PDB file of N, CA and C in Angstrom:
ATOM      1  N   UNK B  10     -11.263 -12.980  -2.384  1.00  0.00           N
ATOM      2  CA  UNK B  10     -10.386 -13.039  -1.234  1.00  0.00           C
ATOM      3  C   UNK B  10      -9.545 -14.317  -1.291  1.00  0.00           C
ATOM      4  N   UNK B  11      -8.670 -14.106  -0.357  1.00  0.00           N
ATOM      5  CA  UNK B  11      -7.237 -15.495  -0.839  1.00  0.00           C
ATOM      6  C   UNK B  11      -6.847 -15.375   0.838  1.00  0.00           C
ATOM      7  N   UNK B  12      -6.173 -16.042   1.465  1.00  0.00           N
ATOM      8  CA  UNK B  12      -6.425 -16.622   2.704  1.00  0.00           C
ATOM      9  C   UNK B  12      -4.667 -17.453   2.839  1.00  0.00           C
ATOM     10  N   UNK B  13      -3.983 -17.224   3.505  1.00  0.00           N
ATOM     11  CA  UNK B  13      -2.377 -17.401   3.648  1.00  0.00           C
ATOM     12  C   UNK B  13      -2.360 -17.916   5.279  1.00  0.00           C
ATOM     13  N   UNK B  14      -1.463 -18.504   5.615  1.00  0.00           N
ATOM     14  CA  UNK B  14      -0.682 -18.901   6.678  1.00  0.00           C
ATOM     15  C   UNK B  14       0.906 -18.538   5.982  1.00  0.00           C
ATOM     16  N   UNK B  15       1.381 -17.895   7.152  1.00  0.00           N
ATOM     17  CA  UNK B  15       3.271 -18.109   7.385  1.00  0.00           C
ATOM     18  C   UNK B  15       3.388 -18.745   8.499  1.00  0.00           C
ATOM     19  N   UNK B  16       4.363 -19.912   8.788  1.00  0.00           N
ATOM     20  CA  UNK B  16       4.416 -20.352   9.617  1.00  0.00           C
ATOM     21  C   UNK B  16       5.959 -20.261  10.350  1.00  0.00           C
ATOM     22  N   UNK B  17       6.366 -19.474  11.339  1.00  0.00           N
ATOM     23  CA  UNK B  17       8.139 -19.811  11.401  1.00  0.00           C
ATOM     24  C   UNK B  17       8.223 -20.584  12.810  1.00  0.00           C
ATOM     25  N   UNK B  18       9.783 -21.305  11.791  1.00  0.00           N
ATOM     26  CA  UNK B  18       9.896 -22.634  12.608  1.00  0.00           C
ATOM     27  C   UNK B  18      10.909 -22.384  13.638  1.00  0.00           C
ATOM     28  N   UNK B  19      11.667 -21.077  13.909  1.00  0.00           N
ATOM     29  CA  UNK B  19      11.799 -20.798  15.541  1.00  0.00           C
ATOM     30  C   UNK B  19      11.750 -18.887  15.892  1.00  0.00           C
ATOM     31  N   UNK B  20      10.396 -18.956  16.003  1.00  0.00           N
ATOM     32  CA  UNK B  20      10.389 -17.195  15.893  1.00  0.00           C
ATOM     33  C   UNK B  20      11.256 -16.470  17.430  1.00  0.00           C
ATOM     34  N   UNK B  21      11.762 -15.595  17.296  1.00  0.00           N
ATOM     35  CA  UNK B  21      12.006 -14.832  18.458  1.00  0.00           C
ATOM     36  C   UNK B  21      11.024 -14.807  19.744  1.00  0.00           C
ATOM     37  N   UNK B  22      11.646 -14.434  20.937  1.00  0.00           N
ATOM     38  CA  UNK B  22      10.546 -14.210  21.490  1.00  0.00           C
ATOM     39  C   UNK B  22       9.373 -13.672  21.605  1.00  0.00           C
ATOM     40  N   UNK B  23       9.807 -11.942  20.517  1.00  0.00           N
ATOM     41  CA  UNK B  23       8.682 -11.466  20.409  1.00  0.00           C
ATOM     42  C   UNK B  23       8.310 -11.222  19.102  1.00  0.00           C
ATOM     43  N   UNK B  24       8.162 -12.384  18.474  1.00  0.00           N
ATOM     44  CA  UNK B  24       7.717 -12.744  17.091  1.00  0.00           C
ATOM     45  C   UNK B  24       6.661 -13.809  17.038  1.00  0.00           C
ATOM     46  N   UNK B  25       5.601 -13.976  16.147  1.00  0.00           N
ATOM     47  CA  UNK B  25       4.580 -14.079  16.037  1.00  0.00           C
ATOM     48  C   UNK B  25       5.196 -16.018  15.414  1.00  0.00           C
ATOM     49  N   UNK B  26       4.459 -16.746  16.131  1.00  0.00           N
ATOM     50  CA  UNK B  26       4.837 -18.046  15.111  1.00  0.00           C
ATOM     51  C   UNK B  26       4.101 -18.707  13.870  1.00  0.00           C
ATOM     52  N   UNK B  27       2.713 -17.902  14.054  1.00  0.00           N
ATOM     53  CA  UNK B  27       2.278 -17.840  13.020  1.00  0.00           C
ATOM     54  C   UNK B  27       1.108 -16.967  12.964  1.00  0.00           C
ATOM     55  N   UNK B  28       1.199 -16.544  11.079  1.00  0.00           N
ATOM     56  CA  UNK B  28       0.187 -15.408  10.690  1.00  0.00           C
ATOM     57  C   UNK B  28      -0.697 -15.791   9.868  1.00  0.00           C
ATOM     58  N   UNK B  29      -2.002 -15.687   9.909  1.00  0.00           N
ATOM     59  CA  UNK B  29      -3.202 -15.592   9.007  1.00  0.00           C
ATOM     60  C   UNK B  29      -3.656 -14.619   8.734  1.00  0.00           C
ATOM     61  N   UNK B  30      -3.417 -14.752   6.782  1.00  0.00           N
ATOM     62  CA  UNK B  30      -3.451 -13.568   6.475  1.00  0.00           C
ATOM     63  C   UNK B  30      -4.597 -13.120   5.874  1.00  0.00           C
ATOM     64  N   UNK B  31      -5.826 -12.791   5.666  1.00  0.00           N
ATOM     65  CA  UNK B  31      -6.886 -12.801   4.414  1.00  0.00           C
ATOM     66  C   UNK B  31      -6.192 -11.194   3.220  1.00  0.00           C
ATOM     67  N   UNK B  32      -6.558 -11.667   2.046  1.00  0.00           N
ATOM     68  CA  UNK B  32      -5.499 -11.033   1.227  1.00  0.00           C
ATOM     69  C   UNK B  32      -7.005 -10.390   0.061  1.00  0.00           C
ATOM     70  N   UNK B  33      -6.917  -9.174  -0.060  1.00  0.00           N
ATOM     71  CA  UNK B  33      -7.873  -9.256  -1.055  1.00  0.00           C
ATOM     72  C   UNK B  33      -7.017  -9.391  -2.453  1.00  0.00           C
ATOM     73  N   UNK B  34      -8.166  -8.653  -3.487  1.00  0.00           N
ATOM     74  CA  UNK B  34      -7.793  -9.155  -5.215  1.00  0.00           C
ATOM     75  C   UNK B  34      -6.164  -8.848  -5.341  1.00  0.00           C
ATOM     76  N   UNK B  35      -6.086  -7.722  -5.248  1.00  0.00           N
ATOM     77  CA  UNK B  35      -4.599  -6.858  -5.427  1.00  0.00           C
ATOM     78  C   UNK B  35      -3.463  -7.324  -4.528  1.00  0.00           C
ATOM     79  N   UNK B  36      -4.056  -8.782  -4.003  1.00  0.00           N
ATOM     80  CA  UNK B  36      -2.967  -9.523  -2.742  1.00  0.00           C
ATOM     81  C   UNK B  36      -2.705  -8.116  -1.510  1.00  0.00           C
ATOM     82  N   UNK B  37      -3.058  -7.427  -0.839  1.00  0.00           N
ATOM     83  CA  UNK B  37      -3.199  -6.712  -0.063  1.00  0.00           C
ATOM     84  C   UNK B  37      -3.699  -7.132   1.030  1.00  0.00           C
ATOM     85  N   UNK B  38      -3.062  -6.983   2.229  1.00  0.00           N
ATOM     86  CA  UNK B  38      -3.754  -7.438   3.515  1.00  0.00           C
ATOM     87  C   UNK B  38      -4.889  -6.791   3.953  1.00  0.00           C
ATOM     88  N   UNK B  39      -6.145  -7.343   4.689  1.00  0.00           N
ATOM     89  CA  UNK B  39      -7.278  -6.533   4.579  1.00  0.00           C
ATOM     90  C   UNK B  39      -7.295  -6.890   6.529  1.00  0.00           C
ATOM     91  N   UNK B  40      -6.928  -8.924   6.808  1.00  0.00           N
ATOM     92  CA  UNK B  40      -7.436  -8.666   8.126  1.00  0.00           C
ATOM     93  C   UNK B  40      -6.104  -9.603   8.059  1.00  0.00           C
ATOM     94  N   UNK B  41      -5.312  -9.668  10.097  1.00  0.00           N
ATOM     95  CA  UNK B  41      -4.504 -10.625   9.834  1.00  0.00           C
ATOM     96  C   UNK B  41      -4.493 -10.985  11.321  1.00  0.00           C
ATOM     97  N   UNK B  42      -4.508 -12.252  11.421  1.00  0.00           N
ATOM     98  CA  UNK B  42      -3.891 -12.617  13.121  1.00  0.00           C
ATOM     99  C   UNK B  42      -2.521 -13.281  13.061  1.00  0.00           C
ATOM    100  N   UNK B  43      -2.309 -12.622  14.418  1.00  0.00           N
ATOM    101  CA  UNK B  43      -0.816 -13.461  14.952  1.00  0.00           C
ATOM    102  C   UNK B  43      -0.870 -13.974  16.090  1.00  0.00           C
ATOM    103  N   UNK B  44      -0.417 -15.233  16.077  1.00  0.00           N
ATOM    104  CA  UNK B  44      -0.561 -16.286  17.057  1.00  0.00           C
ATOM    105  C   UNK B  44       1.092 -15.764  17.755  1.00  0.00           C
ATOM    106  N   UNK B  45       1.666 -16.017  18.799  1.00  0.00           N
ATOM    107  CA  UNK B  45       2.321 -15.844  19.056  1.00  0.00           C
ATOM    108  C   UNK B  45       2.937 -17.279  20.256  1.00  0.00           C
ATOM    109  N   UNK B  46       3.989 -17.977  20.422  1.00  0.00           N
ATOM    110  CA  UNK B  46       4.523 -19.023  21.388  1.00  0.00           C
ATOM    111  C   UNK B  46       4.313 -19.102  22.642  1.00  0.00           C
ATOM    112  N   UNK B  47       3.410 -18.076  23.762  1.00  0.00           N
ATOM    113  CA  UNK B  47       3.484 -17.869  24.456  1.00  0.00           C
ATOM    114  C   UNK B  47       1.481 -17.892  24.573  1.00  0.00           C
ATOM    115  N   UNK B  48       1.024 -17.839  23.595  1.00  0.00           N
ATOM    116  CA  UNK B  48      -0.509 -18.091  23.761  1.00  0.00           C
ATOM    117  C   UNK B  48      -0.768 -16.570  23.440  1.00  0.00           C
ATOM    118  N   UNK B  49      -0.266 -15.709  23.223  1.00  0.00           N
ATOM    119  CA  UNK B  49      -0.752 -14.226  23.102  1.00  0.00           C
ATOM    120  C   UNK B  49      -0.881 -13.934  21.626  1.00  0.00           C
ATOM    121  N   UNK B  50      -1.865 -13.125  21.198  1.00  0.00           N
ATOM    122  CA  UNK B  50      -2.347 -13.133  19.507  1.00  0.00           C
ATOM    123  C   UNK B  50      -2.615 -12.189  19.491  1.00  0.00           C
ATOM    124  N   UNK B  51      -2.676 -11.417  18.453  1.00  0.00           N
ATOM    125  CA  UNK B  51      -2.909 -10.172  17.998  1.00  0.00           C
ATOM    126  C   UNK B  51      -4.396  -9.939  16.987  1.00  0.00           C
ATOM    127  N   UNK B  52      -4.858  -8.949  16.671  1.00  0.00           N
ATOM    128  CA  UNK B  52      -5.555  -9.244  15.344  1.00  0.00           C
ATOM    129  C   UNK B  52      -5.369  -7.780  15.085  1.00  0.00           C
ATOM    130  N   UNK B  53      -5.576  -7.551  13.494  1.00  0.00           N
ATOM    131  CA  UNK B  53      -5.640  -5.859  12.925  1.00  0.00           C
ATOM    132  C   UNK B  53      -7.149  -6.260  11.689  1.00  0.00           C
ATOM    133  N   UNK B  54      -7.563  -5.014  11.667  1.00  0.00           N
ATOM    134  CA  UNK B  54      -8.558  -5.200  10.463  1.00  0.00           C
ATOM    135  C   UNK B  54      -9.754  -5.442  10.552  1.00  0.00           C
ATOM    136  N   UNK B  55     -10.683  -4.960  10.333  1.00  0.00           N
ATOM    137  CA  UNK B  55     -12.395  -4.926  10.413  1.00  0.00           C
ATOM    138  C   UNK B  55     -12.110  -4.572  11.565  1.00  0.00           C
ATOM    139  N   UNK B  56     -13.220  -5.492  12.609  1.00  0.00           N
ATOM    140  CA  UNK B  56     -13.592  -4.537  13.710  1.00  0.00           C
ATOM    141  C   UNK B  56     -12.480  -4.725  14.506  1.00  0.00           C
ATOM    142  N   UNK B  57     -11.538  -5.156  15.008  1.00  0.00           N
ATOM    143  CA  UNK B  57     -10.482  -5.098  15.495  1.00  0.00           C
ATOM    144  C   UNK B  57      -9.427  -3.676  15.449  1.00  0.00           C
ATOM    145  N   UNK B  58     -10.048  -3.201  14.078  1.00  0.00           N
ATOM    146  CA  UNK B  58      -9.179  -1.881  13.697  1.00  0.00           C
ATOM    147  C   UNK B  58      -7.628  -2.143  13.278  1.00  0.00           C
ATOM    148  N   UNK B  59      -7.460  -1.074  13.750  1.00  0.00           N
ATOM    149  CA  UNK B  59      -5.675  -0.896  13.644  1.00  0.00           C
ATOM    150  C   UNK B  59      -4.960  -1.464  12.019  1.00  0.00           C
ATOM    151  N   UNK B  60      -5.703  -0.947  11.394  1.00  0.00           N
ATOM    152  CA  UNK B  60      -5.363  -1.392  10.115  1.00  0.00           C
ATOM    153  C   UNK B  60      -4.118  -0.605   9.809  1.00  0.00           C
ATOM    154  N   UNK B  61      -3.582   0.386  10.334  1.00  0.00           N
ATOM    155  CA  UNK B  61      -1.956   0.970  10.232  1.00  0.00           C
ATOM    156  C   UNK B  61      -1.271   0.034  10.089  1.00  0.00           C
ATOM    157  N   UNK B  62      -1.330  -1.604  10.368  1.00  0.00           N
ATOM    158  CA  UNK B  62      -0.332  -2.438  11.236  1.00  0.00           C
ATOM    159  C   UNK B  62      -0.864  -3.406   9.742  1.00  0.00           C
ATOM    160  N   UNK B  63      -1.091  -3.360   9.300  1.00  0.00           N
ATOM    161  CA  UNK B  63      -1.584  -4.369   7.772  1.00  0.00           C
ATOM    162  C   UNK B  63      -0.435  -4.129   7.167  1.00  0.00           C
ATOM    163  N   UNK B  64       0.035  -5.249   6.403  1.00  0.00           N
ATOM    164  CA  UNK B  64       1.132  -4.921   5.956  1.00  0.00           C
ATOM    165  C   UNK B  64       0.681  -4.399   4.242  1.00  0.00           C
ATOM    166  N   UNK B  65       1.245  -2.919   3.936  1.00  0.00           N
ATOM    167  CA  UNK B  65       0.675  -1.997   2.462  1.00  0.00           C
ATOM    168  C   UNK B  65       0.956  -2.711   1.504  1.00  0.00           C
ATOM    169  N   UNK B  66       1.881  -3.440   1.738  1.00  0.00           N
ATOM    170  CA  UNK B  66       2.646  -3.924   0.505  1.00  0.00           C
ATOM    171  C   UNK B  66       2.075  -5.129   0.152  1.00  0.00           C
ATOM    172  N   UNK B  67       1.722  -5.238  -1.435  1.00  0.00           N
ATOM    173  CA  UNK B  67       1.288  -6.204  -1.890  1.00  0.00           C
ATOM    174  C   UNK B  67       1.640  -7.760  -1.426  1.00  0.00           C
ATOM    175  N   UNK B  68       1.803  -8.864  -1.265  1.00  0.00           N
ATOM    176  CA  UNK B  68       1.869 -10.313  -1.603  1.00  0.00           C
ATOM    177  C   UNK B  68       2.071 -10.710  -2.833  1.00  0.00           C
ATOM    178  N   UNK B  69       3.006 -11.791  -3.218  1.00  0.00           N
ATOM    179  CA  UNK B  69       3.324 -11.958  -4.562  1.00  0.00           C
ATOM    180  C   UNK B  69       2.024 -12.883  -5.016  1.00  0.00           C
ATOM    181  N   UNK B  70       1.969 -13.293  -6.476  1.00  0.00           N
ATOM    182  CA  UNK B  70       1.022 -14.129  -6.628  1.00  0.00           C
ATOM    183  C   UNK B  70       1.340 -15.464  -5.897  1.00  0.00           C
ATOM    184  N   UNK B  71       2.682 -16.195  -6.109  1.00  0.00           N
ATOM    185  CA  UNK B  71       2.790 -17.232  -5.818  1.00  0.00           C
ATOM    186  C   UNK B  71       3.378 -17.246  -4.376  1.00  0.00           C
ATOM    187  N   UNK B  72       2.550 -17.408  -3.239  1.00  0.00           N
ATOM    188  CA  UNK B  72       2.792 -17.353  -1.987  1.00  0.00           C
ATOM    189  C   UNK B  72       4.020 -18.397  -1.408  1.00  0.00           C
ATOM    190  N   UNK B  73       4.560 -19.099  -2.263  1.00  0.00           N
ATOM    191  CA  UNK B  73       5.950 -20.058  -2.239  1.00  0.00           C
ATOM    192  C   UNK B  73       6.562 -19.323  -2.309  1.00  0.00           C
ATOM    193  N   UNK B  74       7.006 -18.211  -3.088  1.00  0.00           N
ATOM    194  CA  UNK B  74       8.148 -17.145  -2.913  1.00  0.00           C
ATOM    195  C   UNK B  74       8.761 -16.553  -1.563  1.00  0.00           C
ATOM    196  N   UNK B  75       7.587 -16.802  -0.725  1.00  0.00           N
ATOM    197  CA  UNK B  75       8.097 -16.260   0.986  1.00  0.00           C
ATOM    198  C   UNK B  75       8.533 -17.329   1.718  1.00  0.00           C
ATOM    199  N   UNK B  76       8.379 -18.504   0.741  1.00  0.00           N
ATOM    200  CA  UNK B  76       9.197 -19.721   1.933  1.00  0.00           C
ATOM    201  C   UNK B  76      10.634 -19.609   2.016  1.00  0.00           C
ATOM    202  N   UNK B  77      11.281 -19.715   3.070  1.00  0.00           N
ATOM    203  CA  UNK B  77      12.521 -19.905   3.635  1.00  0.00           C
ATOM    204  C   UNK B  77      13.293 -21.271   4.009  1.00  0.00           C
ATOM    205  N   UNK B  78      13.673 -21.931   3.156  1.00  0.00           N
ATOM    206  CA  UNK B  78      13.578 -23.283   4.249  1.00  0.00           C
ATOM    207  C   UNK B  78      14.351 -23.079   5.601  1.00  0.00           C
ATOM    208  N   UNK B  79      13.798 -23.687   6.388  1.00  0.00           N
ATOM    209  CA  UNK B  79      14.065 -23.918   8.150  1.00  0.00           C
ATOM    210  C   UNK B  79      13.982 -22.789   8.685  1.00  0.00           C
ATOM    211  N   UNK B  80      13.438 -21.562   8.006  1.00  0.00           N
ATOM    212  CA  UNK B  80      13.003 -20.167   8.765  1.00  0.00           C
ATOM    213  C   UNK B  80      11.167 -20.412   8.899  1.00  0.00           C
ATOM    214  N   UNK B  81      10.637 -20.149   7.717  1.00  0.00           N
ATOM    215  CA  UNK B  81       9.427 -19.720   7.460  1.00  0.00           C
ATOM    216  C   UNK B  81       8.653 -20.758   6.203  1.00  0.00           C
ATOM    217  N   UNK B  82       7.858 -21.254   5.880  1.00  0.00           N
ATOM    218  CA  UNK B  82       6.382 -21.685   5.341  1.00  0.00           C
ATOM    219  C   UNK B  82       5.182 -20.850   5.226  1.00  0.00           C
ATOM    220  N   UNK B  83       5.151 -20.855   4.429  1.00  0.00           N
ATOM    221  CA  UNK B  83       4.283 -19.855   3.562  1.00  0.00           C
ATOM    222  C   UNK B  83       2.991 -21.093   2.519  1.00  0.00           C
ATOM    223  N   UNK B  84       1.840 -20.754   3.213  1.00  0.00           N
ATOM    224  CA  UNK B  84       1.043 -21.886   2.067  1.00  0.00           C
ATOM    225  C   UNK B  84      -0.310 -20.548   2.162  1.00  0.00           C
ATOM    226  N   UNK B  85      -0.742 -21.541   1.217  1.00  0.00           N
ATOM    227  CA  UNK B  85      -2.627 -20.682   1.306  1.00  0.00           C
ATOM    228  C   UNK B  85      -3.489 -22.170   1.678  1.00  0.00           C
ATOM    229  N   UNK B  86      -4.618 -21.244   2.748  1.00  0.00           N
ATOM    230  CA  UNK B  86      -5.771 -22.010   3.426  1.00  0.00           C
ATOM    231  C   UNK B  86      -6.732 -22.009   2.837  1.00  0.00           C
ATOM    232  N   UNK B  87      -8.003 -22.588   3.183  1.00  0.00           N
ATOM    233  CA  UNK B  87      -9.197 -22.357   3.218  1.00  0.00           C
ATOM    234  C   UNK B  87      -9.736 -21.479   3.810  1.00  0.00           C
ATOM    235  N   UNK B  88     -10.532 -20.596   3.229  1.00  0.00           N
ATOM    236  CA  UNK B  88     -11.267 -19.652   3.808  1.00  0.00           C
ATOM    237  C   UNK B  88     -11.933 -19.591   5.314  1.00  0.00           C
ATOM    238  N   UNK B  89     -12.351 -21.092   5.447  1.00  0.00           N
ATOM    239  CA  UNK B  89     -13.017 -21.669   6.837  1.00  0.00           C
ATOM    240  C   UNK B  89     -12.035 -21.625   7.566  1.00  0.00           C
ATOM    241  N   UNK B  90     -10.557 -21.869   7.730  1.00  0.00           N
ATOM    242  CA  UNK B  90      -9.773 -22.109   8.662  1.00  0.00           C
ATOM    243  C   UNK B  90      -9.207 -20.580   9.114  1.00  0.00           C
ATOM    244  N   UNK B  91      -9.302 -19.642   8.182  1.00  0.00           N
ATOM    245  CA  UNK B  91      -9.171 -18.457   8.372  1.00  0.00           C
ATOM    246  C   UNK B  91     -10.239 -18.046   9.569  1.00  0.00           C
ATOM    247  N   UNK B  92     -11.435 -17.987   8.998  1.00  0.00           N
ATOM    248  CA  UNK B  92     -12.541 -17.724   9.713  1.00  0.00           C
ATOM    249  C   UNK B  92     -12.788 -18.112  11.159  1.00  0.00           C
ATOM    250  N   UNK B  93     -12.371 -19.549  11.048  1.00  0.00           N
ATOM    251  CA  UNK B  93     -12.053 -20.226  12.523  1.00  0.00           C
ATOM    252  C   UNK B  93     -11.481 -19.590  13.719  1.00  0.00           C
ATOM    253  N   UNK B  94      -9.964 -18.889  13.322  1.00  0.00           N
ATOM    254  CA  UNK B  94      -8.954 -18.614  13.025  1.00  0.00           C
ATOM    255  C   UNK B  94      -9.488 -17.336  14.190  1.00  0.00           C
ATOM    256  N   UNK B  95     -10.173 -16.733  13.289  1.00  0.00           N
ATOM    257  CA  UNK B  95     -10.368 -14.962  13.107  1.00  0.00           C
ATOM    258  C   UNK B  95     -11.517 -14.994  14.159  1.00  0.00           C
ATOM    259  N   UNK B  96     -12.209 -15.781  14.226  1.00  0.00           N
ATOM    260  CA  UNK B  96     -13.771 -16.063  15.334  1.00  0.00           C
ATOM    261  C   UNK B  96     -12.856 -16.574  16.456  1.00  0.00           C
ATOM    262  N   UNK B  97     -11.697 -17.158  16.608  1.00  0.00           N
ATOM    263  CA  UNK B  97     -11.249 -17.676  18.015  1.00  0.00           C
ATOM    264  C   UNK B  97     -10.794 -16.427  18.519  1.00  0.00           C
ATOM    265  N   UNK B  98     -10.207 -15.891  17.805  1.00  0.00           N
ATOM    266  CA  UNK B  98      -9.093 -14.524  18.117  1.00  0.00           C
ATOM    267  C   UNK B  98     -10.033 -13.738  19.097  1.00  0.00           C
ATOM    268  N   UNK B  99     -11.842 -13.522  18.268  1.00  0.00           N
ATOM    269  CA  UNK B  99     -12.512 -12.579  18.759  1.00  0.00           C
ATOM    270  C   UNK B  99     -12.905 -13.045  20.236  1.00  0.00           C
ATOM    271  N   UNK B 100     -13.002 -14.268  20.034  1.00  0.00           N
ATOM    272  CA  UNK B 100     -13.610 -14.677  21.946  1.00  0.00           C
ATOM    273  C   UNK B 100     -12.439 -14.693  22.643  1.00  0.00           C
ATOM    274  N   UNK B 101     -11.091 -14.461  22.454  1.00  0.00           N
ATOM    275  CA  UNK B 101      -9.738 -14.430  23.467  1.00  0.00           C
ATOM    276  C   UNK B 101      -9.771 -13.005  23.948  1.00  0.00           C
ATOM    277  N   UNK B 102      -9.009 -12.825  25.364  1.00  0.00           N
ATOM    278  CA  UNK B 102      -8.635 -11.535  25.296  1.00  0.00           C
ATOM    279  C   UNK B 102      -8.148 -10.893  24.258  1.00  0.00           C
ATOM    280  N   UNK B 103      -7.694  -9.618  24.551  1.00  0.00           N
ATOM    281  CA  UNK B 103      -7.292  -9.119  23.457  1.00  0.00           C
ATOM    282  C   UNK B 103      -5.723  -8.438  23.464  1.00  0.00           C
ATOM    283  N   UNK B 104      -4.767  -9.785  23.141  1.00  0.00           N
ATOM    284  CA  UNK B 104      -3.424  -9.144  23.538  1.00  0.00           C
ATOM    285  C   UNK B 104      -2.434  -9.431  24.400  1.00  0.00           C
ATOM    286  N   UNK B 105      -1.590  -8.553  24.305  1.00  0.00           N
ATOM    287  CA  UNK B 105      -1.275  -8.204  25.740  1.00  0.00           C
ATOM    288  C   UNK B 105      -2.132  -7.631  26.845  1.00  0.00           C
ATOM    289  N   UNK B 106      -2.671  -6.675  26.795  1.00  0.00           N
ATOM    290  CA  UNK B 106      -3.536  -5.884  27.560  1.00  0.00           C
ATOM    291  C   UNK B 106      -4.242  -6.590  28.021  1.00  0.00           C
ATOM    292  N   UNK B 107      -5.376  -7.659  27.338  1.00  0.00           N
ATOM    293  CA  UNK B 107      -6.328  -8.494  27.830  1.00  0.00           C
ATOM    294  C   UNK B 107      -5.640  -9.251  28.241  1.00  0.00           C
ATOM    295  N   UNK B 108      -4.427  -9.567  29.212  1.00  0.00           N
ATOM    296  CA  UNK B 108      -4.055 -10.163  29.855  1.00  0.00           C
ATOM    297  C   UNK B 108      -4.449 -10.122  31.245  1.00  0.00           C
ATOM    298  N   UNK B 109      -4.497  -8.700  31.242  1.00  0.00           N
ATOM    299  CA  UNK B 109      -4.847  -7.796  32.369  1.00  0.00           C
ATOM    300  C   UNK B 109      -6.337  -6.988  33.099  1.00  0.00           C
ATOM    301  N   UNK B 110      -7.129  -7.816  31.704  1.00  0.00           N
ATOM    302  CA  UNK B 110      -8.621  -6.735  32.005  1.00  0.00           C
ATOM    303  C   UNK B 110      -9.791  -8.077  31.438  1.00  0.00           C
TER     304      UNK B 110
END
């Protein structure tokens, strides 16, 4: 497993400001959260589900290829910060919706 952050440096409103990605062998998204500017996050993958929303398409090897300068940053993490990451997501509501319930 391989473990990504994108980070963008002024996302839309309803764009995510940053994504953690866990990537298996074939660079394929398996789980991913999105943090979003407003405190609202998403997650897809394992028990969260909704793996429709994973993005199919491979990741290049060299995760510098998705940097943009003054759009987007693209690095790889540590596995732990992922995990962190992915364990905070699970104790937040969930969403939008868990805004509400």
């Amino acid at each position: 497993m391989r473990y990504i952050m994108l980070e963008y440096t002024e996302p839309q409103e309803d764009e995510a400001q940053r994504v953690y990605s866990e990537l298996d062998r074939e660079n394929r998204e398996t789980r991913r959260v999105e943090l979003y500017p407003g405190g609202l996050w998403f997650a897809y993958g394992d028990e969260h589900g909704r793996e429709e929303a994973l993005n199919p398409t491979p990741f290049p090897d060299d995760i510098r290829e998705l940097n943009v300068p003054g759009q987007v940053t693209a690095r790889t993490i540590a596995p732990g910060i992922f995990r962190e990451v992915w364990d905070q997501a699970a104790e937040r509501p969930d969403g939008f919706m868990g805004m509400f319930f």
